[in-house]
Short mmCIF file of C-alpha atoms in Angstrom, two decimals:
data_model
loop_
_atom_site.label_atom_id
_atom_site.label_comp_id
_atom_site.label_asym_id
_atom_site.label_seq_id
_atom_site.Cartn_x
_atom_site.Cartn_y
_atom_site.Cartn_z
CA UNK A 85 127.57 10.26 -45.04
CA UNK A 86 125.65 7.81 -47.21
CA UNK A 87 125.88 4.24 -46.01
CA UNK A 88 126.38 1.62 -48.76
CA UNK A 89 124.13 -1.41 -48.74
CA UNK A 90 126.04 -4.39 -50.24
CA UNK A 91 122.88 -6.57 -50.45
CA UNK A 92 121.07 -3.89 -52.42
CA UNK A 93 124.02 -3.59 -54.84
CA UNK A 94 124.06 -7.35 -55.36
CA UNK A 95 120.34 -7.34 -56.17
CA UNK A 96 120.80 -4.44 -58.56
CA UNK A 97 123.73 -6.16 -60.29
CA UNK A 98 121.69 -9.34 -60.71
CA UNK A 99 118.82 -7.33 -62.17
CA UNK A 100 121.15 -5.57 -64.61
CA UNK A 101 122.69 -8.89 -65.64
CA UNK A 102 119.26 -10.40 -66.31
CA UNK A 103 118.23 -7.29 -68.22
CA UNK A 104 121.36 -7.59 -70.36
CA UNK A 105 120.69 -11.27 -71.10
CA UNK A 106 117.07 -10.58 -72.07
CA UNK A 107 118.16 -7.70 -74.31
CA UNK A 108 120.66 -9.92 -76.09
CA UNK A 109 118.01 -12.61 -76.61
CA UNK A 110 115.58 -10.07 -78.07
CA UNK A 111 118.25 -8.72 -80.42
CA UNK A 112 119.21 -12.24 -81.50
CA UNK A 113 115.59 -13.20 -82.13
CA UNK A 114 114.97 -10.04 -84.11
CA UNK A 115 118.04 -10.71 -86.21
CA UNK A 116 116.91 -14.26 -86.81
CA UNK A 117 113.50 -13.10 -87.96
CA UNK A 118 115.11 -10.68 -90.33
CA UNK A 119 116.98 -13.55 -91.98
CA UNK A 120 114.06 -15.99 -92.01
CA UNK A 121 113.36 -17.73 -95.33
CA UNK A 122 110.23 -19.44 -96.61
CA UNK A 123 110.80 -23.13 -97.34
CA UNK A 124 108.83 -24.34 -100.37
CA UNK A 125 108.13 -28.03 -100.90
CA UNK A 126 109.10 -29.11 -104.40
CA UNK A 127 106.85 -31.84 -105.81
CA UNK A 128 107.64 -34.15 -108.68
CA UNK A 129 104.70 -34.69 -111.01
CA UNK A 130 104.10 -37.96 -112.79
CA UNK A 131 103.43 -38.40 -116.48
CA UNK A 132 101.93 -41.89 -116.46
CA UNK A 133 99.01 -43.67 -114.81
CA UNK A 134 99.30 -47.37 -114.00
CA UNK A 135 96.04 -49.29 -113.50
CA UNK A 136 95.44 -52.80 -112.18
CA UNK A 137 91.94 -54.16 -111.61
CA UNK A 138 91.26 -57.64 -110.24
CA UNK A 139 88.03 -59.45 -111.03
CA UNK A 140 86.58 -62.34 -109.05
CA UNK A 141 86.97 -64.63 -112.08
CA UNK A 142 88.67 -64.73 -115.45
CA UNK A 143 87.87 -61.71 -117.60
CA UNK A 144 85.68 -62.36 -120.66
CA UNK A 145 86.51 -59.86 -123.38
CA UNK A 146 84.25 -61.52 -125.95
CA UNK A 147 81.17 -61.09 -123.74
CA UNK A 148 82.01 -57.93 -121.77
CA UNK A 149 83.66 -54.55 -122.05
CA UNK A 150 85.63 -52.91 -119.26
CA UNK A 151 85.87 -49.14 -118.90
CA UNK A 152 88.03 -46.69 -116.97
CA UNK A 153 86.31 -43.29 -117.10
CA UNK A 154 88.39 -40.21 -116.20
CA UNK A 155 87.52 -36.60 -115.49
CA UNK A 156 88.94 -33.43 -113.95
CA UNK A 157 85.41 -32.53 -112.82
CA UNK A 158 84.56 -33.85 -109.33
CA UNK A 159 80.89 -33.77 -110.34
CA UNK A 160 81.27 -36.00 -113.39
CA UNK A 161 78.66 -38.74 -113.86
CA UNK A 162 78.52 -42.26 -115.27
CA UNK A 163 75.62 -44.68 -115.79
CA UNK A 164 75.52 -46.69 -112.57
CA UNK A 165 74.52 -50.33 -112.05
CA UNK A 166 71.33 -51.40 -110.32
CA UNK A 167 69.83 -50.28 -107.97
CA UNK A 168 71.02 -46.84 -109.12
CA UNK A 169 70.04 -47.11 -112.78
CA UNK A 170 69.05 -43.90 -114.52
CA UNK A 171 65.75 -44.86 -116.11
CA UNK A 172 66.12 -42.23 -118.84
CA UNK A 173 69.63 -43.38 -119.78
CA UNK A 174 70.41 -46.75 -118.14
CA UNK A 175 72.97 -48.12 -120.60
CA UNK A 176 76.74 -47.84 -120.39
CA UNK A 177 77.59 -47.21 -124.02
CA UNK A 178 80.32 -45.26 -125.78
CA UNK A 179 79.86 -41.79 -127.28
CA UNK A 180 78.58 -42.05 -130.83
CA UNK A 181 76.65 -45.27 -130.21
CA UNK A 182 72.87 -45.43 -130.53
CA UNK A 183 71.31 -46.60 -127.24
CA UNK A 184 68.60 -49.24 -127.03
CA UNK A 185 66.93 -47.20 -124.27
CA UNK A 186 66.75 -43.41 -124.13
CA UNK A 187 67.90 -40.72 -126.53
CA UNK A 188 71.52 -39.99 -127.49
CA UNK A 189 71.00 -36.44 -126.22
CA UNK A 190 70.26 -37.76 -122.73
CA UNK A 191 73.54 -39.68 -122.59
CA UNK A 192 75.58 -36.70 -123.74
CA UNK A 193 73.86 -34.29 -121.36
CA UNK A 194 74.00 -36.54 -118.31
CA UNK A 195 77.29 -38.36 -118.82
CA UNK A 196 79.59 -37.90 -121.82
CA UNK A 197 79.85 -34.11 -121.53
CA UNK A 198 81.34 -34.50 -118.03
CA UNK A 199 84.14 -36.90 -119.05
CA UNK A 200 87.71 -36.00 -119.96
CA UNK A 201 87.95 -39.38 -121.68
CA UNK A 202 88.03 -43.11 -121.10
CA UNK A 203 89.99 -46.32 -121.63
CA UNK A 204 88.08 -49.37 -122.83
CA UNK A 205 89.16 -53.00 -123.08
CA UNK A 206 87.37 -54.15 -126.22
CA UNK A 207 88.14 -57.72 -127.26
CA UNK A 208 91.91 -57.97 -126.89
CA UNK A 209 92.87 -54.32 -127.22
CA UNK A 210 92.93 -51.32 -124.89
CA UNK A 211 91.66 -48.15 -126.54
CA UNK A 212 92.03 -44.57 -125.33
CA UNK A 213 89.32 -42.07 -126.28
CA UNK A 214 89.90 -38.42 -125.41
CA UNK A 215 87.10 -35.88 -125.02
CA UNK A 216 85.42 -33.52 -125.10
CA UNK A 217 82.50 -35.56 -126.37
CA UNK A 218 79.93 -33.56 -128.29
CA UNK A 219 76.91 -35.04 -130.02
CA UNK A 220 77.34 -35.47 -133.80
CA UNK A 221 81.08 -34.73 -133.55
CA UNK A 222 83.56 -37.49 -134.31
CA UNK A 223 86.36 -38.52 -131.97
CA UNK A 224 89.16 -41.07 -132.24
CA UNK A 225 89.87 -44.31 -130.41
CA UNK A 226 93.61 -44.94 -130.13
CA UNK A 227 95.06 -48.37 -129.37
CA UNK A 228 97.43 -48.04 -126.41
CA UNK A 229 98.04 -51.68 -125.50
CA UNK A 230 97.27 -55.29 -126.33
CA UNK A 231 95.80 -57.70 -123.80
CA UNK A 232 98.37 -60.28 -122.80
CA UNK A 233 97.62 -63.52 -121.01
CA UNK A 234 93.97 -63.78 -119.98
CA UNK A 235 93.40 -64.10 -116.25
CA UNK A 236 91.56 -62.28 -113.50
CA UNK A 237 93.55 -59.03 -113.84
CA UNK A 238 93.16 -56.06 -116.17
CA UNK A 239 96.44 -54.16 -116.31
CA UNK A 240 97.42 -51.20 -118.47
CA UNK A 241 99.12 -47.82 -118.39
CA UNK A 242 98.93 -44.61 -120.38
CA UNK A 243 100.55 -41.20 -120.49
CA UNK A 244 98.54 -38.50 -118.74
CA UNK A 245 99.21 -36.06 -121.56
CA UNK A 246 97.47 -38.41 -124.00
CA UNK A 247 94.28 -37.99 -122.01
CA UNK A 248 94.49 -34.53 -120.46
CA UNK A 249 97.17 -32.54 -122.27
CA UNK A 250 99.27 -30.39 -119.90
CA UNK A 251 97.93 -30.67 -116.35
CA UNK A 252 98.26 -27.93 -113.72
CA UNK A 253 100.31 -28.78 -110.62
CA UNK A 254 98.58 -30.78 -107.89
CA UNK A 255 95.61 -31.74 -110.06
CA UNK A 256 93.04 -34.22 -108.77
CA UNK A 257 92.08 -36.83 -111.36
CA UNK A 258 88.66 -38.42 -110.80
CA UNK A 259 87.85 -41.87 -112.13
CA UNK A 260 85.68 -44.96 -111.97
CA UNK A 261 86.06 -48.46 -113.37
CA UNK A 262 82.99 -50.20 -114.79
CA UNK A 263 82.31 -53.71 -116.08
CA UNK A 264 79.56 -54.04 -118.69
CA UNK A 265 77.99 -57.09 -120.35
CA UNK A 266 78.03 -56.50 -124.11
CA UNK A 267 75.30 -58.52 -125.87
CA UNK A 268 74.84 -57.81 -129.58
CA UNK A 269 71.74 -55.77 -130.34
CA UNK A 270 70.63 -55.61 -126.70
CA UNK A 271 70.84 -53.19 -123.80
CA UNK A 272 74.30 -52.64 -122.29
CA UNK A 273 73.46 -52.34 -118.59
CA UNK A 274 76.49 -51.80 -116.28
CA UNK A 275 77.13 -54.67 -113.88
CA UNK A 276 79.68 -53.36 -111.38
CA UNK A 277 81.83 -50.33 -110.57
CA UNK A 278 84.10 -49.18 -107.75
CA UNK A 279 82.41 -48.92 -104.32
CA UNK A 280 82.61 -45.11 -104.25
CA UNK A 281 81.57 -42.51 -106.81
CA UNK A 282 84.29 -40.17 -105.49
CA UNK A 283 87.52 -41.91 -106.49
CA UNK A 284 90.45 -39.63 -107.25
CA UNK A 285 94.23 -39.45 -107.29
CA UNK A 286 96.75 -36.59 -107.42
CA UNK A 287 99.12 -36.20 -110.36
CA UNK A 288 102.05 -36.04 -107.90
CA UNK A 289 104.48 -38.86 -108.70
CA UNK A 290 104.15 -41.76 -106.27
CA UNK A 291 100.46 -41.15 -105.51
CA UNK A 292 98.58 -44.43 -105.02
CA UNK A 293 94.89 -45.30 -104.87
CA UNK A 294 93.98 -48.80 -103.68
CA UNK A 295 90.69 -50.42 -102.72
CA UNK A 296 89.16 -53.82 -102.02
CA UNK A 297 85.52 -54.65 -102.66
CA UNK A 298 83.33 -57.44 -101.36
CA UNK A 299 82.42 -60.23 -103.74
CA UNK A 300 78.92 -60.09 -105.19
CA UNK A 301 77.49 -63.61 -105.63
CA UNK A 302 74.74 -62.26 -107.90
CA UNK A 303 77.29 -61.25 -110.57
CA UNK A 304 79.11 -63.36 -113.10
CA UNK A 305 82.71 -63.64 -111.77
CA UNK A 306 84.05 -62.01 -114.96
CA UNK A 307 82.07 -58.86 -114.07
CA UNK A 308 82.67 -58.73 -110.31
CA UNK A 309 85.35 -56.16 -109.37
CA UNK A 310 87.15 -57.08 -106.14
CA UNK A 311 90.31 -54.93 -106.23
CA UNK A 312 91.62 -51.80 -107.91
CA UNK A 313 95.02 -50.14 -107.72
CA UNK A 314 96.01 -46.92 -109.49
CA UNK A 315 99.46 -45.32 -109.31
CA UNK A 316 100.99 -42.17 -110.78
CA UNK A 317 104.57 -42.58 -111.99
#
């Protein structure tokens, strides 16, 4: 006659119960995986860039020009202020102008060909010029805004499509802001620009770029950039 062992049966029952629980968990997990869905983040893309630049002193549009250069190429180039002057093409001029120093070809090869376009504050008007810029080919300057009250701030906005056309999603827009003395018949050597040469912002709505720069006592206050804020709306 086989003798029953109650303790052994209890252990076996506990083992079977645990095995059942684990099996149910595995089945539940497998079912959950079968119903899993990929969650995609939906971004809203802006159609306008807002720009505000603060100078150390009151801007002087009769003596200077102020440029925002834009590009979709992270390797774009601009003429830089001293001590980083390009000796072959040191001036910050606009496409189509004849430089006092260097050949027009040098400016197009080094700089203009890498730009998507630029905004310039010339006298009391903001102009938008869209590239590509090719030597001996005309382009247009479009007035996008009028300078209001003169102070230490340069503020304007423009539609991204005016400059770039239709942009792909999550595009990085590269830019720099440059102040340039503008003497008649003389060299136009850039005075100041943003502290980095790698400034960029995404075209996702709500993106913000902001920077502060140290004052430069060697510069005229109307040329000394101390703050810049760019926002995509």
